[in-house]
Tab-separated table of C-alpha atoms and ligand atoms in Angstrom:
chain	number	residue	atom	x	y	z
A	274	MET	CA	109.838	89.018	121.363
A	275	SER	CA	112.691	91.034	119.843
A	276	ALA	CA	114.628	93.404	122.115
A	277	PHE	CA	113.502	96.291	119.885
A	278	LEU	CA	109.818	95.521	120.450
A	279	GLU	CA	110.396	94.879	124.145
A	280	LEU	CA	112.094	98.266	124.580
A	281	PHE	CA	109.594	100.236	122.505
A	282	SER	CA	106.508	98.605	123.976
A	283	SER	CA	107.670	99.747	127.421
A	284	VAL	CA	107.756	103.482	126.568
A	285	PRO	CA	104.743	105.774	126.033
A	286	ARG	CA	105.421	106.605	122.382
A	287	GLN	CA	107.150	104.995	119.428
A	288	GLY	CA	107.489	108.197	117.394
A	289	PRO	CA	107.613	111.947	118.144
A	290	GLY	CA	104.414	113.845	118.922
A	291	LEU	CA	102.269	115.612	121.500
A	292	ALA	CA	98.565	115.671	122.371
A	293	LYS	CA	98.499	119.294	121.202
A	294	ASP	CA	99.646	118.181	117.721
A	295	VAL	CA	96.582	115.935	117.565
A	296	ALA	CA	94.333	118.802	118.692
A	297	TRP	CA	95.893	121.164	116.130
A	298	ALA	CA	95.398	118.684	113.275
A	299	VAL	CA	91.788	117.964	114.251
A	300	ALA	CA	91.015	121.695	114.400
A	301	GLN	CA	92.698	122.347	111.031
A	302	ALA	CA	90.590	119.589	109.459
A	303	GLY	CA	87.400	120.821	111.179
A	304	ALA	CA	87.049	117.245	112.424
A	305	GLU	CA	85.858	118.011	115.983
A	306	VAL	CA	82.456	116.576	115.000
A	307	ALA	CA	83.862	113.396	113.411
A	308	SER	CA	82.062	110.195	114.339
A	309	ARG	CA	84.326	107.506	112.827
A	310	VAL	CA	88.061	107.892	113.391
A	311	CYS	CA	91.054	105.629	112.815
A	312	ASP	CA	94.380	105.838	114.680
A	313	ALA	CA	96.361	103.999	111.998
A	314	GLY	CA	99.661	102.520	113.165
A	315	CYS	CA	98.705	103.393	116.757
A	316	GLY	CA	101.705	101.673	118.383
A	317	THR	CA	101.002	101.561	122.122
A	318	GLY	CA	98.138	104.052	121.689
A	319	SER	CA	100.164	107.201	122.348
A	320	ASP	CA	97.728	109.468	120.488
A	321	THR	CA	94.440	107.622	120.928
A	322	GLU	CA	93.433	109.427	124.124
A	323	ALA	CA	94.188	112.794	122.509
A	324	LEU	CA	91.984	111.812	119.541
A	325	LEU	CA	89.135	110.923	121.940
A	326	ALA	CA	89.544	114.264	123.732
A	327	ALA	CA	89.655	116.303	120.509
A	328	MET	CA	86.617	114.550	118.991
A	329	PRO	CA	84.070	114.000	121.783
A	330	GLU	CA	81.511	112.260	119.532
A	331	ALA	CA	83.980	109.915	117.879
A	332	GLN	CA	84.336	106.153	117.950
A	333	VAL	CA	88.070	105.553	117.539
A	334	MET	CA	89.493	102.404	115.965
A	335	ALA	CA	93.171	102.107	117.017
A	336	CYS	CA	94.969	99.614	114.810
A	337	ASP	CA	98.484	98.367	114.262
A	338	LYS	CA	100.098	95.335	112.662
A	339	ASP	CA	102.174	94.539	115.734
A	340	ALA	CA	100.586	92.345	118.425
A	341	THR	CA	103.008	93.450	121.173
A	342	PHE	CA	102.170	97.122	120.671
A	343	LEU	CA	98.457	96.318	120.460
A	344	GLU	CA	98.597	94.497	123.791
A	345	ALA	CA	100.208	97.564	125.414
A	346	ALA	CA	97.626	99.847	123.737
A	347	GLN	CA	94.779	97.648	124.969
A	348	THR	CA	96.094	97.803	128.550
A	349	ARG	CA	96.537	101.565	128.344
A	350	LEU	CA	93.138	102.269	126.781
A	351	ASN	CA	91.174	99.765	128.811
A	352	GLY	CA	88.032	101.587	129.811
A	353	PRO	CA	86.760	104.159	127.331
A	354	PRO	CA	83.835	102.588	125.483
A	355	ARG	CA	84.524	104.809	122.479
A	356	VAL	CA	87.698	102.893	121.509
A	357	ARG	CA	88.379	99.567	119.854
A	358	VAL	CA	91.986	98.367	119.698
A	359	GLY	CA	92.766	95.680	117.146
A	360	PRO	CA	94.905	94.468	114.288
A	361	GLY	CA	94.801	96.361	111.027
A	362	ASP	CA	97.041	96.960	108.042
A	363	LEU	CA	97.714	100.531	106.962
A	364	ALA	CA	97.332	99.385	103.369
A	365	ALA	CA	93.853	97.938	103.989
A	366	LEU	CA	92.075	100.198	106.494
A	367	ASN	CA	88.981	99.815	104.291
A	368	ASP	CA	88.777	96.196	105.496
A	369	LEU	CA	88.141	97.329	109.095
A	370	PRO	CA	84.489	96.973	110.171
A	371	GLU	CA	84.457	100.645	111.317
A	372	ALA	CA	85.394	101.963	107.845
A	373	PRO	CA	84.734	104.335	106.152
A	374	PHE	CA	86.194	106.998	108.432
A	375	ASP	CA	85.677	110.756	108.745
A	376	PHE	CA	89.266	111.221	109.911
A	377	ILE	CA	92.385	109.059	109.712
A	378	TRP	CA	95.288	109.927	112.028
A	379	CYS	CA	98.614	108.275	111.216
A	380	ALA	CA	101.627	109.338	113.311
A	381	GLY	CA	105.021	108.150	112.130
A	382	ALA	CA	103.822	105.223	110.047
A	383	ILE	CA	102.681	106.208	106.526
A	384	TYR	CA	106.251	106.148	105.228
A	385	PHE	CA	106.267	102.360	105.662
A	386	LEU	CA	103.974	102.303	102.608
A	387	GLY	CA	105.381	105.399	100.893
A	388	THR	CA	103.354	108.583	101.249
A	389	VAL	CA	101.669	108.527	97.822
A	390	LYS	CA	100.673	104.865	98.047
A	391	GLY	CA	99.686	105.261	101.697
A	392	LEU	CA	97.413	108.220	100.978
A	393	ARG	CA	95.819	106.412	98.033
A	394	ASP	CA	95.207	103.373	100.255
A	395	PHE	CA	93.749	105.601	103.003
A	396	ARG	CA	91.398	107.191	100.503
A	397	LYS	CA	89.595	103.848	100.057
A	398	ALA	CA	88.828	103.939	103.796
A	399	LEU	CA	87.652	107.591	103.924
A	400	LYS	CA	84.097	108.919	103.704
A	401	ALA	CA	83.524	111.520	100.974
A	402	GLY	CA	85.012	114.767	102.273
A	403	GLY	CA	87.015	112.900	104.920
A	404	ALA	CA	90.421	114.129	106.050
A	405	VAL	CA	93.753	112.629	107.030
A	406	ALA	CA	96.553	113.852	109.255
A	407	PHE	CA	99.933	112.191	109.240
A	408	SER	CA	103.495	112.849	110.346
A	409	ALA	CA	106.420	111.853	108.162
A	410	PRO	CA	110.154	112.506	107.900
A	411	VAL	CA	111.326	115.541	105.906
A	412	TYR	CA	114.423	117.593	105.273
A	413	PHE	CA	113.895	121.285	106.029
A	414	LYS	CA	116.194	122.268	103.163
A	415	SER	CA	117.672	120.545	100.114
A	416	GLY	CA	121.213	119.151	100.135
A	417	ALA	CA	120.995	117.214	103.400
A	418	SER	CA	124.279	116.656	105.260
A	419	ALA	CA	125.769	113.187	105.700
A	420	GLY	CA	124.652	113.296	109.359
A	421	ALA	CA	121.035	114.069	108.434
A	422	ARG	CA	121.020	111.299	105.828
A	423	ALA	CA	122.544	108.899	108.368
A	424	PHE	CA	119.758	109.785	110.830
A	425	TRP	CA	117.294	108.235	108.358
A	426	MET	CA	119.746	105.431	107.564
A	427	ASP	CA	120.090	106.729	103.993
A	428	VAL	CA	116.455	105.935	103.193
A	429	PRO	CA	115.202	108.604	100.723
A	430	VAL	CA	113.408	111.406	102.594
A	431	PRO	CA	111.590	114.314	100.856
A	432	THR	CA	111.997	118.019	101.543
A	433	GLN	CA	108.887	119.785	102.862
A	434	GLY	CA	108.128	120.963	99.299
A	435	GLU	CA	108.535	117.457	97.893
A	436	LEU	CA	106.203	116.070	100.576
A	437	ARG	CA	103.567	118.671	99.591
A	438	ALA	CA	103.955	117.531	95.977
A	439	GLU	CA	103.406	113.911	97.059
A	440	VAL	CA	100.189	114.929	98.849
A	441	ALA	CA	98.951	116.570	95.627
A	442	GLU	CA	100.068	113.590	93.510
A	443	ALA	CA	98.002	111.276	95.725
A	444	GLY	CA	94.886	113.382	94.962
A	445	TYR	CA	94.629	115.338	98.216
A	446	GLU	CA	94.240	119.039	98.957
A	447	LEU	CA	96.687	120.281	101.575
A	448	ILE	CA	94.846	121.946	104.471
A	449	ALA	CA	97.855	122.779	106.671
A	450	ASP	CA	101.280	121.509	107.605
A	451	ARG	CA	103.979	122.295	110.150
A	452	PRO	CA	107.107	120.627	111.559
A	453	LEU	CA	106.871	118.764	114.852
A	454	SER	CA	108.523	120.703	117.680
A	455	ASN	CA	111.544	119.754	119.758
A	456	ALA	CA	109.077	119.076	122.592
A	457	ALA	CA	107.427	116.423	120.396
A	458	TRP	CA	110.801	114.673	120.044
A	459	SER	CA	111.399	114.980	123.791
A	460	ALA	CA	108.098	113.173	124.355
A	461	LEU	CA	109.699	110.220	122.551
A	462	TYR	CA	113.295	110.473	123.713
A	463	THR	CA	113.010	111.521	127.396
A	464	PRO	CA	111.088	108.391	128.502
A	465	LEU	CA	113.285	106.267	126.223
A	466	LYS	CA	116.445	107.558	127.942
A	467	ALA	CA	114.922	106.825	131.358
A	468	GLU	CA	113.904	103.317	130.269
A	469	ILE	CA	117.406	102.608	128.934
A	470	ALA	CA	118.955	103.745	132.253
A	471	ARG	CA	116.486	101.578	134.194
A	472	ARG	CA	117.217	98.485	132.103
A	473	ARG	CA	121.002	99.020	132.348
A	474	GLY	CA	120.648	99.279	136.114
A	475	GLU	CA	118.899	95.916	136.192
A	476	GLY	CA	121.341	94.299	133.739
A	477	ALA	CA	120.244	94.012	130.099
A	478	SER	CA	120.815	91.129	127.666
A	479	GLU	CA	123.440	91.504	124.942
A	480	GLU	CA	120.706	91.911	122.322
A	481	MET	CA	118.958	94.580	124.404
A	482	GLU	CA	122.261	96.378	125.015
A	483	GLY	CA	122.818	96.486	121.224
A	484	VAL	CA	119.369	98.003	120.630
A	485	MET	CA	119.796	100.518	123.457
A	486	ALA	CA	123.244	101.574	122.194
A	487	ALA	CA	121.801	102.093	118.696
A	488	MET	CA	119.011	104.248	120.163
A	489	GLU	CA	121.517	106.311	122.131
A	490	GLN	CA	123.417	106.933	118.892
A	491	GLU	CA	120.175	107.963	117.184
A	492	MET	CA	119.313	110.384	120.010
A	493	ALA	CA	122.814	111.933	119.968
A	494	LEU	CA	122.643	112.306	116.190
A	495	TRP	CA	119.200	113.899	116.369
A	496	SER	CA	120.508	116.698	118.575
A	497	ARG	CA	123.141	117.444	115.897
A	498	VAL	CA	120.817	117.386	112.855
A	499	LYS	CA	117.478	118.614	114.247
A	500	LEU	CA	117.749	121.971	112.484
A	501	GLU	CA	117.889	120.299	109.075
A	502	THR	CA	115.541	117.343	109.453
A	503	GLY	CA	112.556	116.168	111.462
A	504	TYR	CA	108.918	115.226	111.059
A	505	GLN	CA	106.300	117.242	109.204
A	506	LEU	CA	102.696	117.051	110.414
A	507	VAL	CA	100.364	117.239	107.410
A	508	VAL	CA	96.580	117.709	107.344
A	509	ALA	CA	94.897	117.025	103.978
A	510	ARG	CA	91.537	116.258	102.438
A	511	ALA	CA	90.833	113.805	99.644
A	512	LYS	CA	89.673	115.683	96.525
B	1036	SAM	C1	107.100	104.856	114.609
B	1036	SAM	S1	105.780	103.853	115.182
B	1036	SAM	C2	104.575	105.100	115.590
B	1036	SAM	C3	103.569	104.614	116.605
B	1036	SAM	C4	102.600	105.669	117.130
B	1036	SAM	N1	101.715	106.163	116.100
B	1036	SAM	C5	103.349	106.818	117.760
B	1036	SAM	O1	103.463	107.888	117.139
B	1036	SAM	O2	103.846	106.644	118.883
B	1036	SAM	C6	105.139	103.154	113.680
B	1036	SAM	C7	104.007	102.162	113.904
B	1036	SAM	O3	103.495	101.747	112.641
B	1036	SAM	C8	103.192	100.368	112.723
B	1036	SAM	N2	103.136	99.835	111.347
B	1036	SAM	C9	104.135	99.762	110.430
B	1036	SAM	N3	103.684	99.252	109.275
B	1036	SAM	C10	102.363	98.970	109.458
B	1036	SAM	C11	101.339	98.415	108.630
B	1036	SAM	N4	101.574	98.045	107.377
B	1036	SAM	N5	100.106	98.289	109.156
B	1036	SAM	C12	99.841	98.669	110.427
B	1036	SAM	N6	100.767	99.203	111.262
B	1036	SAM	C13	102.015	99.354	110.778
B	1036	SAM	C14	104.310	99.809	113.576
B	1036	SAM	O4	103.989	98.539	114.121
B	1036	SAM	C15	104.446	100.892	114.622
B	1036	SAM	O5	103.586	100.693	115.714
């Protein structure tokens, strides 16, 4: 297993977010009564319990492409009969036996496909009138600084307006959107800092030390650029 996967499978979340973000998105979509739900790119299942709580009637399929994360999610979610954890590709959610879904939740993962392609792929796995909620990187204003661009490793990132245009281009109606809060980032970074300190105390491998140092740089950079970039949480319905 790579040091990256080892480190990230030992913390509660792999991207920013809070249970109350899940609840907000579900309420915006009017999805409290959903029966079929997908947590797409679930990682270690950070949001799956919040999805179960927000949608008391729902069967939740939590899928990811990574076996290490799925193992951690399975251990964490062992118990509730309303969840199945298993492999699944974001680009082919329609192949899952639980599809089509009333609601697809995708925290910090759609950008692996590109938002327009990802939303078009999700549409094939949605019931008529179904909704999606996803979080994705954005710049809060145009003309991002070198630091903000470096935070995303110079991968192209849209402004909030450009992300809204991508949602429309993919054939979705925007229901609501808002940036993730600093508390959502703390939910990712605070346990990560503690895990890094714990592993250093025990003596980490050279590879692990490299990954941990890179994460410390990312966290330091985030505190400098958080006013100009972050994640946008988007709730939308297929037209
Ligand atoms: C930044 S993590 C977010 C995990 C979790 N949703 C969270 O917010 O803590 C992105 C996740 O997307 C998964 N992923 C990336 N590409 C994928 C694909 N094509 N199919 C399924 N999962 C994918 C990764 O394995 C990883 O677990």
